[in-house]
Amino acid sequence: MHTVTLIPGDGIGPEITEVAKRCVEATGVKIKWEVREAGEAAIEKYGTPLPQETIESIKRNKVAWKGPITTPIGEGFRSVNVSLRKLLNLYVCLRPYKFYKGVRSNFSQVDLVVVRENTEDLYAGIEFEQGREDTKKLIEFIKEVKGEKIREDSGISIKPISIEGSRRIVKAAFEYALKNGRKKVTAVHKANIMKFSDGLFLKVAREVASFYEGKIEFEDRLVDNMCMQLVQKPQNYDVLVLPNLYGDIISDLCAGLVGGLGVAPGANIGDEIAVFEPTHGSAPKYKGMNRVNPTGMILSGVMMLRHLGEKEAADRLEKALSQVIEEGKKVTYDFKSTPDDPTAAGTTEMGEAIIEKLLQF
Ligand code: NAD
């Protein structure tokens, strides 16, 4: 019996979580769900979007499965997702992008995994606001030390990239490749321009890669070139490892290659704890309508089952889901050529079709 912290989340979160939970349970794997709150519902009850008992539960169980959570705008609350990553040191953002027959996409041979660094880079949140005293001091300091003139009316964001941060993310990419029968890791960067940040990332990536020589192939690409390559010949790539910002952008590009955010799963992983989730947000306008696609949430459940060592159950659930998508009969509106197609199934009906398939294997 596994114990997993289950966070239904906001907006469409509770409905996709319920359907995906039923699919995971239908595999026969025994999981005790510790349901905890985060997001808007938690603010009403606890006065914070991330209550202590939710954090404690994740720390205790080491595995969590969450629906999307709304980030309130301008109310002084930090994003729950960012807070979780920081608090639990979830430094790997892992996102597989695989094409399933029946999905609307211009590509059919995509099977990529994005391994994005989650804690450093321009996302570290070290920012200097235009016009402030500390910003003026920084501009003055840079002029003194570097002899470089930055315009006085500038705002500045800092891009820290460390040896330790780079080493652990590249190692995570190679270990994932080894464990999952992947052939190649590609490091993505802009080291020709940002020599001391991206250059360091690349240098460390090469060092780490040397330990896997003969087992996993290694190459690197400039991020701009990578974008072009991915839309021209995505089949040439396998596992991509990237610093935070490029990882964010390339992730959405890859989601576009496989049919959009509705079908893409993800996980945030640290040395001890892993949190699985779909990559899309809480889509508030669809809340409670039983309309949205549960695929991203179900596939994040597939990733979670693999993480729990339940490989056979994970493979069966993925197979059932892919067959339902390929048949195209019980699928949600976003698989159809027009969003108002009357033959589209609801979230629950799609889930039921997946369970029916699963029980046939
Ligand atoms: P979103 O992903 O919630 O929705 C954008 C659009 O994508 C929707 O209007 C819908 O058309 C489509 N969509 C998303 N999920 C779908 C699904 N499962 N099936 C079918 N269509 C789907 O993005 P947003 O509107 O920018 O964000 C809404 C809220 O979600 C914000 O508060 C944002 O901060 C939050 N968010 C949370 C997470 C997370 O919890 N990991 C991730 C992204 C955004």
mmCIF file of C-alpha atoms and ligand atoms in Angstrom:
data_model
loop_
_atom_site.group_PDB
_atom_site.id
_atom_site.type_symbol
_atom_site.label_atom_id
_atom_site.label_comp_id
_atom_site.label_asym_id
_atom_site.label_seq_id
_atom_site.Cartn_x
_atom_site.Cartn_y
_atom_site.Cartn_z
ATOM 1 C CA MET A 1 0.000 0.000 0.000
ATOM 2 C CA HIS A 2 1.335 3.420 -0.984
ATOM 3 C CA THR A 3 0.330 6.667 0.722
ATOM 4 C CA VAL A 4 0.089 9.737 -1.497
ATOM 5 C CA THR A 5 -0.860 13.332 -0.685
ATOM 6 C CA LEU A 6 -3.676 14.321 -3.047
ATOM 7 C CA ILE A 7 -4.326 18.018 -3.681
ATOM 8 C CA PRO A 8 -7.389 18.570 -5.921
ATOM 9 C CA GLY A 9 -6.533 22.259 -6.463
ATOM 10 C CA ASP A 10 -8.658 25.052 -7.961
ATOM 11 C CA GLY A 11 -10.910 25.659 -10.962
ATOM 12 C CA ILE A 12 -11.073 22.481 -13.053
ATOM 13 C CA GLY A 13 -8.656 20.792 -10.588
ATOM 14 C CA PRO A 14 -11.240 18.882 -8.478
ATOM 15 C CA GLU A 15 -13.087 17.424 -11.507
ATOM 16 C CA ILE A 16 -9.981 16.218 -13.374
ATOM 17 C CA THR A 17 -8.467 14.942 -10.124
ATOM 18 C CA GLU A 18 -11.555 12.868 -9.334
ATOM 19 C CA VAL A 19 -11.607 11.292 -12.815
ATOM 20 C CA ALA A 20 -7.839 10.658 -12.857
ATOM 21 C CA LYS A 21 -7.948 9.167 -9.343
ATOM 22 C CA ARG A 22 -10.614 6.677 -10.468
ATOM 23 C CA CYS A 23 -8.419 5.715 -13.450
ATOM 24 C CA VAL A 24 -5.387 5.129 -11.212
ATOM 25 C CA GLU A 25 -7.484 3.116 -8.754
ATOM 26 C CA ALA A 26 -8.819 0.990 -11.626
ATOM 27 C CA THR A 27 -5.262 -0.291 -12.238
ATOM 28 C CA GLY A 28 -5.630 -2.214 -8.955
ATOM 29 C CA VAL A 29 -2.649 -0.511 -7.298
ATOM 30 C CA LYS A 30 -3.479 0.139 -3.636
ATOM 31 C CA ILE A 31 -3.029 3.760 -2.698
ATOM 32 C CA LYS A 32 -4.159 5.508 0.475
ATOM 33 C CA TRP A 33 -4.979 9.101 -0.460
ATOM 34 C CA GLU A 34 -4.264 11.813 2.068
ATOM 35 C CA VAL A 35 -6.410 14.625 0.671
ATOM 36 C CA ARG A 36 -5.058 18.076 1.513
ATOM 37 C CA GLU A 37 -5.963 21.586 0.443
ATOM 38 C CA ALA A 38 -3.994 24.284 -1.336
ATOM 39 C CA GLY A 39 -5.019 27.333 -3.346
ATOM 40 C CA GLU A 40 -8.223 29.360 -3.159
ATOM 41 C CA ALA A 41 -10.158 26.883 -1.008
ATOM 42 C CA ALA A 42 -7.319 26.848 1.508
ATOM 43 C CA ILE A 43 -7.229 30.665 1.729
ATOM 44 C CA GLU A 44 -10.850 30.739 2.939
ATOM 45 C CA LYS A 45 -10.249 28.048 5.544
ATOM 46 C CA TYR A 46 -6.653 28.613 6.662
ATOM 47 C CA GLY A 47 -5.896 32.204 5.594
ATOM 48 C CA THR A 48 -3.046 30.930 3.425
ATOM 49 C CA PRO A 49 -2.988 29.172 0.041
ATOM 50 C CA LEU A 50 -0.402 26.701 1.314
ATOM 51 C CA PRO A 51 -1.342 25.433 4.802
ATOM 52 C CA GLN A 52 1.291 23.865 7.018
ATOM 53 C CA GLU A 53 -0.597 20.554 7.195
ATOM 54 C CA THR A 54 -0.438 20.239 3.406
ATOM 55 C CA ILE A 55 3.339 20.757 3.471
ATOM 56 C CA GLU A 56 3.751 18.299 6.386
ATOM 57 C CA SER A 57 1.701 15.680 4.554
ATOM 58 C CA ILE A 58 3.903 15.925 1.431
ATOM 59 C CA LYS A 59 7.076 15.791 3.526
ATOM 60 C CA ARG A 60 5.801 12.697 5.324
ATOM 61 C CA ASN A 61 4.545 10.810 2.256
ATOM 62 C CA LYS A 62 7.332 11.980 -0.119
ATOM 63 C CA VAL A 63 4.889 11.718 -3.058
ATOM 64 C CA ALA A 64 2.100 14.151 -3.940
ATOM 65 C CA TRP A 65 -0.326 14.397 -6.836
ATOM 66 C CA LYS A 66 -1.886 17.768 -7.420
ATOM 67 C CA GLY A 67 -4.398 19.462 -9.665
ATOM 68 C CA PRO A 68 -3.682 22.964 -10.959
ATOM 69 C CA ILE A 69 -3.804 25.847 -8.506
ATOM 70 C CA THR A 70 -4.911 29.399 -9.285
ATOM 71 C CA THR A 71 -2.364 32.100 -8.515
ATOM 72 C CA PRO A 72 -4.328 35.051 -7.100
ATOM 73 C CA ILE A 73 -3.275 38.244 -8.856
ATOM 74 C CA GLY A 74 -2.311 41.260 -6.750
ATOM 75 C CA GLU A 75 -3.461 39.926 -3.373
ATOM 76 C CA GLY A 76 -0.036 39.489 -1.866
ATOM 77 C CA PHE A 77 -0.019 35.684 -2.077
ATOM 78 C CA ARG A 78 2.918 33.951 -3.705
ATOM 79 C CA SER A 79 2.295 31.228 -6.267
ATOM 80 C CA VAL A 80 1.707 27.934 -4.454
ATOM 81 C CA ASN A 81 3.633 26.148 -7.180
ATOM 82 C CA VAL A 82 6.717 28.336 -6.760
ATOM 83 C CA SER A 83 6.483 28.079 -2.948
ATOM 84 C CA LEU A 84 6.243 24.282 -3.063
ATOM 85 C CA ARG A 85 9.287 24.017 -5.318
ATOM 86 C CA LYS A 86 11.327 26.237 -3.002
ATOM 87 C CA LEU A 87 10.146 24.770 0.305
ATOM 88 C CA LEU A 88 10.627 21.158 -0.772
ATOM 89 C CA ASN A 89 13.740 21.790 -2.905
ATOM 90 C CA LEU A 90 12.122 20.278 -5.997
ATOM 91 C CA TYR A 91 14.891 21.231 -8.370
ATOM 92 C CA VAL A 92 13.910 19.055 -11.351
ATOM 93 C CA CYS A 93 10.939 19.897 -13.530
ATOM 94 C CA LEU A 94 10.326 16.769 -15.597
ATOM 95 C CA ARG A 95 7.977 16.886 -18.585
ATOM 96 C CA PRO A 96 7.506 14.113 -21.119
ATOM 97 C CA TYR A 97 5.989 15.145 -24.455
ATOM 98 C CA LYS A 98 4.761 12.184 -26.415
ATOM 99 C CA PHE A 99 2.511 12.090 -29.448
ATOM 100 C CA TYR A 100 -0.569 9.892 -29.116
ATOM 101 C CA LYS A 101 -2.395 8.891 -32.295
ATOM 102 C CA GLY A 102 -5.705 10.744 -32.491
ATOM 103 C CA VAL A 103 -4.376 13.977 -30.979
ATOM 104 C CA ARG A 104 -4.647 17.042 -33.218
ATOM 105 C CA SER A 105 -1.060 17.924 -34.144
ATOM 106 C CA ASN A 106 1.046 18.598 -37.223
ATOM 107 C CA PHE A 107 3.617 16.110 -35.953
ATOM 108 C CA SER A 108 3.450 12.419 -35.322
ATOM 109 C CA GLN A 109 6.937 11.316 -34.305
ATOM 110 C CA VAL A 110 7.447 13.187 -31.077
ATOM 111 C CA ASP A 111 8.707 11.491 -27.936
ATOM 112 C CA LEU A 112 10.677 14.089 -26.017
ATOM 113 C CA VAL A 113 11.457 14.596 -22.362
ATOM 114 C CA VAL A 114 12.228 18.074 -21.046
ATOM 115 C CA VAL A 115 14.316 18.242 -17.869
ATOM 116 C CA ARG A 116 14.163 21.842 -16.680
ATOM 117 C CA GLU A 117 16.157 23.331 -13.819
ATOM 118 C CA ASN A 118 13.682 24.714 -11.290
ATOM 119 C CA THR A 119 15.565 26.948 -8.855
ATOM 120 C CA GLU A 120 18.079 29.245 -10.568
ATOM 121 C CA ASP A 121 18.486 31.475 -13.593
ATOM 122 C CA LEU A 122 16.334 34.557 -14.264
ATOM 123 C CA TYR A 123 13.583 32.820 -12.248
ATOM 124 C CA ALA A 124 15.537 33.137 -9.003
ATOM 125 C CA GLY A 125 13.470 36.280 -8.371
ATOM 126 C CA ILE A 126 16.470 38.580 -7.770
ATOM 127 C CA GLU A 127 15.216 41.768 -9.334
ATOM 128 C CA PHE A 128 16.036 45.451 -9.126
ATOM 129 C CA GLU A 129 13.141 47.779 -9.870
ATOM 130 C CA GLN A 130 13.690 50.765 -12.141
ATOM 131 C CA GLY A 131 14.248 54.016 -10.244
ATOM 132 C CA ARG A 132 14.925 52.521 -6.805
ATOM 133 C CA GLU A 133 17.954 53.456 -4.712
ATOM 134 C CA ASP A 134 19.382 49.894 -4.662
ATOM 135 C CA THR A 135 19.057 49.729 -8.453
ATOM 136 C CA LYS A 136 20.976 52.984 -8.844
ATOM 137 C CA LYS A 137 23.695 51.618 -6.554
ATOM 138 C CA LEU A 138 23.929 48.424 -8.600
ATOM 139 C CA ILE A 139 24.219 50.415 -11.837
ATOM 140 C CA GLU A 140 26.965 52.511 -10.257
ATOM 141 C CA PHE A 141 28.765 49.372 -8.992
ATOM 142 C CA ILE A 142 28.681 47.743 -12.439
ATOM 143 C CA LYS A 143 30.083 50.909 -13.990
ATOM 144 C CA GLU A 144 32.927 50.996 -11.442
ATOM 145 C CA VAL A 145 33.827 47.315 -11.557
ATOM 146 C CA LYS A 146 33.074 46.387 -15.151
ATOM 147 C CA GLY A 147 33.360 49.754 -16.876
ATOM 148 C CA GLU A 148 29.973 49.046 -18.466
ATOM 149 C CA LYS A 149 27.352 51.764 -18.659
ATOM 150 C CA ILE A 150 23.798 50.656 -17.976
ATOM 151 C CA ARG A 151 21.086 53.239 -18.710
ATOM 152 C CA GLU A 152 19.974 54.946 -15.482
ATOM 153 C CA ASP A 153 16.310 54.255 -16.161
ATOM 154 C CA SER A 154 16.835 50.470 -16.333
ATOM 155 C CA GLY A 155 15.266 47.666 -14.340
ATOM 156 C CA ILE A 156 17.547 44.666 -13.769
ATOM 157 C CA SER A 157 16.949 40.924 -13.303
ATOM 158 C CA ILE A 158 19.834 38.743 -12.152
ATOM 159 C CA LYS A 159 20.645 35.405 -13.776
ATOM 160 C CA PRO A 160 22.542 33.174 -11.341
ATOM 161 C CA ILE A 161 23.674 29.762 -12.632
ATOM 162 C CA SER A 162 25.853 27.654 -10.338
ATOM 163 C CA ILE A 163 28.069 24.590 -10.674
ATOM 164 C CA GLU A 164 26.020 22.751 -8.046
ATOM 165 C CA GLY A 165 22.651 23.670 -9.609
ATOM 166 C CA SER A 166 23.852 22.707 -13.090
ATOM 167 C CA ARG A 167 25.508 19.479 -11.968
ATOM 168 C CA ARG A 168 22.459 18.112 -10.191
ATOM 169 C CA ILE A 169 20.032 18.916 -13.031
ATOM 170 C CA VAL A 170 22.272 17.421 -15.743
ATOM 171 C CA LYS A 171 22.875 14.367 -13.566
ATOM 172 C CA ALA A 172 19.086 14.038 -13.121
ATOM 173 C CA ALA A 173 18.664 14.118 -16.927
ATOM 174 C CA PHE A 174 21.273 11.386 -17.471
ATOM 175 C CA GLU A 175 19.880 9.232 -14.654
ATOM 176 C CA TYR A 176 16.379 9.586 -16.139
ATOM 177 C CA ALA A 177 17.768 8.602 -19.546
ATOM 178 C CA LEU A 178 19.498 5.533 -18.089
ATOM 179 C CA LYS A 179 16.485 4.350 -16.097
ATOM 180 C CA ASN A 180 14.040 4.868 -18.947
ATOM 181 C CA GLY A 181 15.970 3.356 -21.834
ATOM 182 C CA ARG A 182 16.653 6.699 -23.501
ATOM 183 C CA LYS A 183 19.592 7.110 -25.881
ATOM 184 C CA LYS A 184 20.628 10.743 -25.846
ATOM 185 C CA VAL A 185 20.756 13.892 -23.705
ATOM 186 C CA THR A 186 20.925 17.322 -25.368
ATOM 187 C CA ALA A 187 22.002 20.320 -23.249
ATOM 188 C CA VAL A 188 20.396 23.566 -24.405
ATOM 189 C CA HIS A 189 22.004 26.957 -23.739
ATOM 190 C CA LYS A 190 23.223 30.274 -25.144
ATOM 191 C CA ALA A 191 26.826 29.875 -24.048
ATOM 192 C CA ASN A 192 28.213 31.833 -26.989
ATOM 193 C CA ILE A 193 26.669 35.026 -25.558
ATOM 194 C CA MET A 194 26.301 34.384 -21.814
ATOM 195 C CA LYS A 195 29.699 32.830 -21.212
ATOM 196 C CA PHE A 196 29.696 32.979 -17.417
ATOM 197 C CA SER A 197 26.187 31.655 -16.786
ATOM 198 C CA ASP A 198 25.165 29.477 -19.746
ATOM 199 C CA GLY A 199 28.863 28.823 -20.435
ATOM 200 C CA LEU A 200 29.222 27.404 -16.938
ATOM 201 C CA PHE A 201 26.093 25.288 -17.409
ATOM 202 C CA LEU A 202 27.552 23.843 -20.617
ATOM 203 C CA LYS A 203 30.978 23.195 -19.078
ATOM 204 C CA VAL A 204 29.390 21.325 -16.163
ATOM 205 C CA ALA A 205 27.062 19.450 -18.540
ATOM 206 C CA ARG A 206 30.089 18.207 -20.520
ATOM 207 C CA GLU A 207 31.808 17.086 -17.311
ATOM 208 C CA VAL A 208 28.726 15.179 -16.134
ATOM 209 C CA ALA A 209 28.240 13.680 -19.610
ATOM 210 C CA SER A 210 31.759 12.199 -19.524
ATOM 211 C CA PHE A 211 30.655 9.879 -16.681
ATOM 212 C CA TYR A 212 27.964 8.399 -18.924
ATOM 213 C CA GLU A 213 30.142 7.994 -22.013
ATOM 214 C CA GLY A 214 29.394 4.766 -23.852
ATOM 215 C CA LYS A 215 25.986 4.522 -22.155
ATOM 216 C CA ILE A 216 24.130 7.717 -23.104
ATOM 217 C CA GLU A 217 25.014 9.962 -26.034
ATOM 218 C CA PHE A 218 25.517 13.674 -25.351
ATOM 219 C CA GLU A 219 25.290 16.783 -27.519
ATOM 220 C CA ASP A 220 24.475 20.457 -27.035
ATOM 221 C CA ARG A 221 22.479 23.053 -28.944
ATOM 222 C CA LEU A 222 22.061 26.817 -28.846
ATOM 223 C CA VAL A 223 18.528 27.565 -27.665
ATOM 224 C CA ASP A 224 17.535 29.542 -30.777
ATOM 225 C CA ASN A 225 18.730 26.770 -33.056
ATOM 226 C CA MET A 226 16.987 24.240 -30.794
ATOM 227 C CA CYS A 227 13.635 25.973 -31.384
ATOM 228 C CA MET A 228 14.048 25.658 -35.132
ATOM 229 C CA GLN A 229 15.258 22.062 -34.940
ATOM 230 C CA LEU A 230 12.339 21.059 -32.746
ATOM 231 C CA VAL A 231 9.725 22.327 -35.190
ATOM 232 C CA GLN A 232 11.572 20.837 -38.174
ATOM 233 C CA LYS A 233 12.721 17.445 -36.895
ATOM 234 C CA PRO A 234 11.591 16.754 -33.345
ATOM 235 C CA GLN A 235 12.163 13.034 -33.946
ATOM 236 C CA ASN A 236 15.943 13.677 -33.779
ATOM 237 C CA TYR A 237 15.755 14.579 -30.091
ATOM 238 C CA ASP A 238 15.272 12.539 -26.962
ATOM 239 C CA VAL A 239 15.991 14.014 -23.502
ATOM 240 C CA LEU A 240 16.612 17.787 -23.316
ATOM 241 C CA VAL A 241 18.221 19.395 -20.269
ATOM 242 C CA LEU A 242 17.869 23.149 -19.844
ATOM 243 C CA PRO A 243 18.341 26.031 -17.426
ATOM 244 C CA ASN A 244 15.087 27.420 -16.007
ATOM 245 C CA LEU A 245 13.996 30.077 -18.532
ATOM 246 C CA TYR A 246 14.786 28.122 -21.708
ATOM 247 C CA GLY A 247 13.147 25.106 -20.069
ATOM 248 C CA ASP A 248 9.958 27.065 -19.538
ATOM 249 C CA ILE A 249 9.793 28.275 -23.130
ATOM 250 C CA ILE A 250 10.835 25.005 -24.786
ATOM 251 C CA SER A 251 8.280 23.149 -22.623
ATOM 252 C CA ASP A 252 5.406 25.074 -24.186
ATOM 253 C CA LEU A 253 6.899 24.627 -27.653
ATOM 254 C CA CYS A 254 6.998 20.867 -27.048
ATOM 255 C CA ALA A 255 3.423 20.894 -25.683
ATOM 256 C CA GLY A 256 2.421 22.504 -28.981
ATOM 257 C CA LEU A 257 4.105 19.667 -30.887
ATOM 258 C CA VAL A 258 2.023 16.996 -29.157
ATOM 259 C CA GLY A 259 -1.402 18.664 -29.193
ATOM 260 C CA GLY A 260 -1.365 21.350 -26.504
ATOM 261 C CA LEU A 261 -1.300 21.782 -22.748
ATOM 262 C CA GLY A 262 -4.358 19.581 -22.146
ATOM 263 C CA VAL A 263 -2.370 16.416 -22.864
ATOM 264 C CA ALA A 264 0.929 17.242 -21.165
ATOM 265 C CA PRO A 265 1.911 15.897 -17.735
ATOM 266 C CA GLY A 266 4.713 17.003 -15.444
ATOM 267 C CA ALA A 267 6.491 16.467 -12.164
ATOM 268 C CA ASN A 268 8.601 18.531 -9.813
ATOM 269 C CA ILE A 269 11.188 16.339 -8.180
ATOM 270 C CA GLY A 270 13.860 16.686 -5.491
ATOM 271 C CA ASP A 271 16.248 14.194 -3.919
ATOM 272 C CA GLU A 272 13.492 12.764 -1.705
ATOM 273 C CA ILE A 273 10.149 14.250 -2.715
ATOM 274 C CA ALA A 274 8.195 14.213 -5.980
ATOM 275 C CA VAL A 275 5.054 16.215 -6.826
ATOM 276 C CA PHE A 276 3.122 15.181 -9.961
ATOM 277 C CA GLU A 277 0.710 17.462 -11.834
ATOM 278 C CA PRO A 278 -0.661 18.324 -15.278
ATOM 279 C CA THR A 279 1.165 21.214 -16.954
ATOM 280 C CA HIS A 280 -1.951 23.275 -17.652
ATOM 281 C CA GLY A 281 -3.519 25.727 -15.211
ATOM 282 C CA SER A 282 -6.879 25.810 -13.419
ATOM 283 C CA ALA A 283 -8.835 27.106 -16.490
ATOM 284 C CA PRO A 284 -11.420 28.843 -14.216
ATOM 285 C CA LYS A 285 -13.873 29.522 -17.052
ATOM 286 C CA TYR A 286 -14.459 25.751 -17.423
ATOM 287 C CA LYS A 287 -14.846 25.082 -13.692
ATOM 288 C CA GLY A 288 -17.601 22.572 -12.872
ATOM 289 C CA MET A 289 -18.647 22.139 -16.517
ATOM 290 C CA ASN A 290 -17.402 18.550 -16.939
ATOM 291 C CA ARG A 291 -15.865 19.635 -20.255
ATOM 292 C CA VAL A 292 -12.093 19.680 -19.957
ATOM 293 C CA ASN A 293 -9.563 17.083 -20.927
ATOM 294 C CA PRO A 294 -8.349 14.886 -18.050
ATOM 295 C CA THR A 295 -5.369 13.530 -20.085
ATOM 296 C CA GLY A 296 -2.626 15.742 -18.561
ATOM 297 C CA MET A 297 -3.780 14.799 -15.058
ATOM 298 C CA ILE A 298 -4.065 11.075 -15.928
ATOM 299 C CA LEU A 299 -0.627 11.021 -17.558
ATOM 300 C CA SER A 300 0.833 12.688 -14.467
ATOM 301 C CA GLY A 301 -0.778 9.761 -12.589
ATOM 302 C CA VAL A 302 1.027 7.394 -14.974
ATOM 303 C CA MET A 303 4.313 9.133 -14.115
ATOM 304 C CA MET A 304 3.473 8.832 -10.426
ATOM 305 C CA LEU A 305 2.766 5.094 -10.728
ATOM 306 C CA ARG A 306 6.171 4.599 -12.410
ATOM 307 C CA HIS A 307 7.810 6.616 -9.627
ATOM 308 C CA LEU A 308 6.105 4.348 -7.075
ATOM 309 C CA GLY A 309 7.598 1.323 -8.838
ATOM 310 C CA GLU A 310 4.225 0.279 -10.346
ATOM 311 C CA LYS A 311 5.515 0.082 -13.907
ATOM 312 C CA GLU A 312 3.138 -2.559 -15.196
ATOM 313 C CA ALA A 313 0.060 -0.663 -13.907
ATOM 314 C CA ALA A 314 1.431 2.571 -15.386
ATOM 315 C CA ASP A 315 1.933 0.923 -18.800
ATOM 316 C CA ARG A 316 -1.612 -0.490 -18.734
ATOM 317 C CA LEU A 317 -3.175 2.868 -17.861
ATOM 318 C CA GLU A 318 -1.165 4.646 -20.561
ATOM 319 C CA LYS A 319 -2.193 2.003 -23.096
ATOM 320 C CA ALA A 320 -5.897 2.336 -22.174
ATOM 321 C CA LEU A 321 -5.720 6.124 -22.433
ATOM 322 C CA SER A 322 -3.898 6.061 -25.773
ATOM 323 C CA GLN A 323 -6.457 3.625 -27.220
ATOM 324 C CA VAL A 324 -9.369 5.856 -26.154
ATOM 325 C CA ILE A 325 -7.635 8.856 -27.760
ATOM 326 C CA GLU A 326 -6.895 6.912 -30.944
ATOM 327 C CA GLU A 327 -10.502 5.682 -31.278
ATOM 328 C CA GLY A 328 -11.637 9.306 -30.870
ATOM 329 C CA LYS A 329 -15.181 8.440 -29.764
ATOM 330 C CA LYS A 330 -15.140 9.263 -26.044
ATOM 331 C CA VAL A 331 -12.810 12.236 -26.055
ATOM 332 C CA THR A 332 -13.218 15.831 -24.881
ATOM 333 C CA TYR A 333 -13.868 18.880 -27.072
ATOM 334 C CA ASP A 334 -10.211 19.810 -27.522
ATOM 335 C CA PHE A 335 -9.573 16.585 -29.502
ATOM 336 C CA LYS A 336 -12.262 17.653 -32.001
ATOM 337 C CA SER A 337 -11.788 19.955 -34.986
ATOM 338 C CA THR A 338 -14.233 22.525 -33.543
ATOM 339 C CA PRO A 339 -14.704 23.238 -29.827
ATOM 340 C CA ASP A 340 -18.526 23.062 -30.087
ATOM 341 C CA ASP A 341 -18.565 19.601 -31.717
ATOM 342 C CA PRO A 342 -21.676 17.932 -30.230
ATOM 343 C CA THR A 343 -20.006 14.485 -30.273
ATOM 344 C CA ALA A 344 -17.403 15.585 -27.691
ATOM 345 C CA ALA A 345 -17.462 13.602 -24.453
ATOM 346 C CA GLY A 346 -17.364 15.140 -20.995
ATOM 347 C CA THR A 347 -14.440 14.749 -18.572
ATOM 348 C CA THR A 348 -16.227 11.959 -16.671
ATOM 349 C CA GLU A 349 -17.287 10.046 -19.805
ATOM 350 C CA MET A 350 -13.728 10.070 -21.118
ATOM 351 C CA GLY A 351 -12.547 8.744 -17.754
ATOM 352 C CA GLU A 352 -15.167 5.984 -17.806
ATOM 353 C CA ALA A 353 -14.107 4.935 -21.325
ATOM 354 C CA ILE A 354 -10.486 4.678 -20.141
ATOM 355 C CA ILE A 355 -11.473 2.531 -17.158
ATOM 356 C CA GLU A 356 -13.590 0.274 -19.389
ATOM 357 C CA LYS A 357 -10.559 -0.258 -21.675
ATOM 358 C CA LEU A 358 -8.245 -0.812 -18.745
ATOM 359 C CA LEU A 359 -10.418 -3.570 -17.356
ATOM 360 C CA GLN A 360 -10.202 -5.436 -20.686
ATOM 361 C CA PHE A 361 -6.403 -5.945 -20.464
HETATM 362 P P1 NAD B 1 -4.825 27.503 -18.176
HETATM 363 O O1 NAD B 1 -3.922 26.394 -18.575
HETATM 364 O O2 NAD B 1 -5.575 27.333 -16.909
HETATM 365 O O3 NAD B 1 -5.913 27.718 -19.300
HETATM 366 C C1 NAD B 1 -5.698 28.307 -20.556
HETATM 367 C C2 NAD B 1 -6.661 27.679 -21.562
HETATM 368 O O4 NAD B 1 -6.153 26.402 -21.932
HETATM 369 C C3 NAD B 1 -8.056 27.404 -21.023
HETATM 370 O O5 NAD B 1 -8.911 28.519 -21.121
HETATM 371 C C4 NAD B 1 -8.496 26.264 -21.911
HETATM 372 O O6 NAD B 1 -8.928 26.767 -23.135
HETATM 373 C C5 NAD B 1 -7.213 25.485 -22.134
HETATM 374 N N1 NAD B 1 -7.069 24.369 -21.199
HETATM 375 C C6 NAD B 1 -6.300 24.291 -20.080
HETATM 376 N N2 NAD B 1 -6.414 23.093 -19.515
HETATM 377 C C7 NAD B 1 -7.252 22.364 -20.293
HETATM 378 C C8 NAD B 1 -7.756 21.043 -20.233
HETATM 379 N N3 NAD B 1 -7.421 20.187 -19.262
HETATM 380 N N4 NAD B 1 -8.617 20.643 -21.201
HETATM 381 C C9 NAD B 1 -8.980 21.446 -22.196
HETATM 382 N N5 NAD B 1 -8.538 22.719 -22.311
HETATM 383 C C10 NAD B 1 -7.677 23.175 -21.369
HETATM 384 O O7 NAD B 1 -3.940 28.833 -18.147
HETATM 385 P P2 NAD B 1 -4.248 30.282 -17.536
HETATM 386 O O8 NAD B 1 -5.649 30.692 -17.904
HETATM 387 O O9 NAD B 1 -3.108 31.120 -17.944
HETATM 388 O O10 NAD B 1 -4.169 30.098 -15.964
HETATM 389 C C11 NAD B 1 -5.283 29.956 -15.094
HETATM 390 C C12 NAD B 1 -4.773 29.861 -13.667
HETATM 391 O O11 NAD B 1 -4.004 28.668 -13.498
HETATM 392 C C13 NAD B 1 -3.863 31.018 -13.255
HETATM 393 O O12 NAD B 1 -4.185 31.413 -11.939
HETATM 394 C C14 NAD B 1 -2.467 30.410 -13.297
HETATM 395 O O13 NAD B 1 -1.597 31.034 -12.401
HETATM 396 C C15 NAD B 1 -2.771 28.989 -12.882
HETATM 397 N N6 NAD B 1 -1.750 27.999 -13.328
HETATM 398 C C16 NAD B 1 -1.480 26.997 -12.452
HETATM 399 C C17 NAD B 1 -0.579 26.003 -12.830
HETATM 400 C C18 NAD B 1 -0.287 24.909 -11.834
HETATM 401 O O14 NAD B 1 -0.970 24.786 -10.830
HETATM 402 N N7 NAD B 1 0.711 24.077 -12.090
HETATM 403 C C19 NAD B 1 0.019 26.019 -14.098
HETATM 404 C C20 NAD B 1 -0.323 27.057 -14.975
HETATM 405 C C21 NAD B 1 -1.221 28.037 -14.581
#
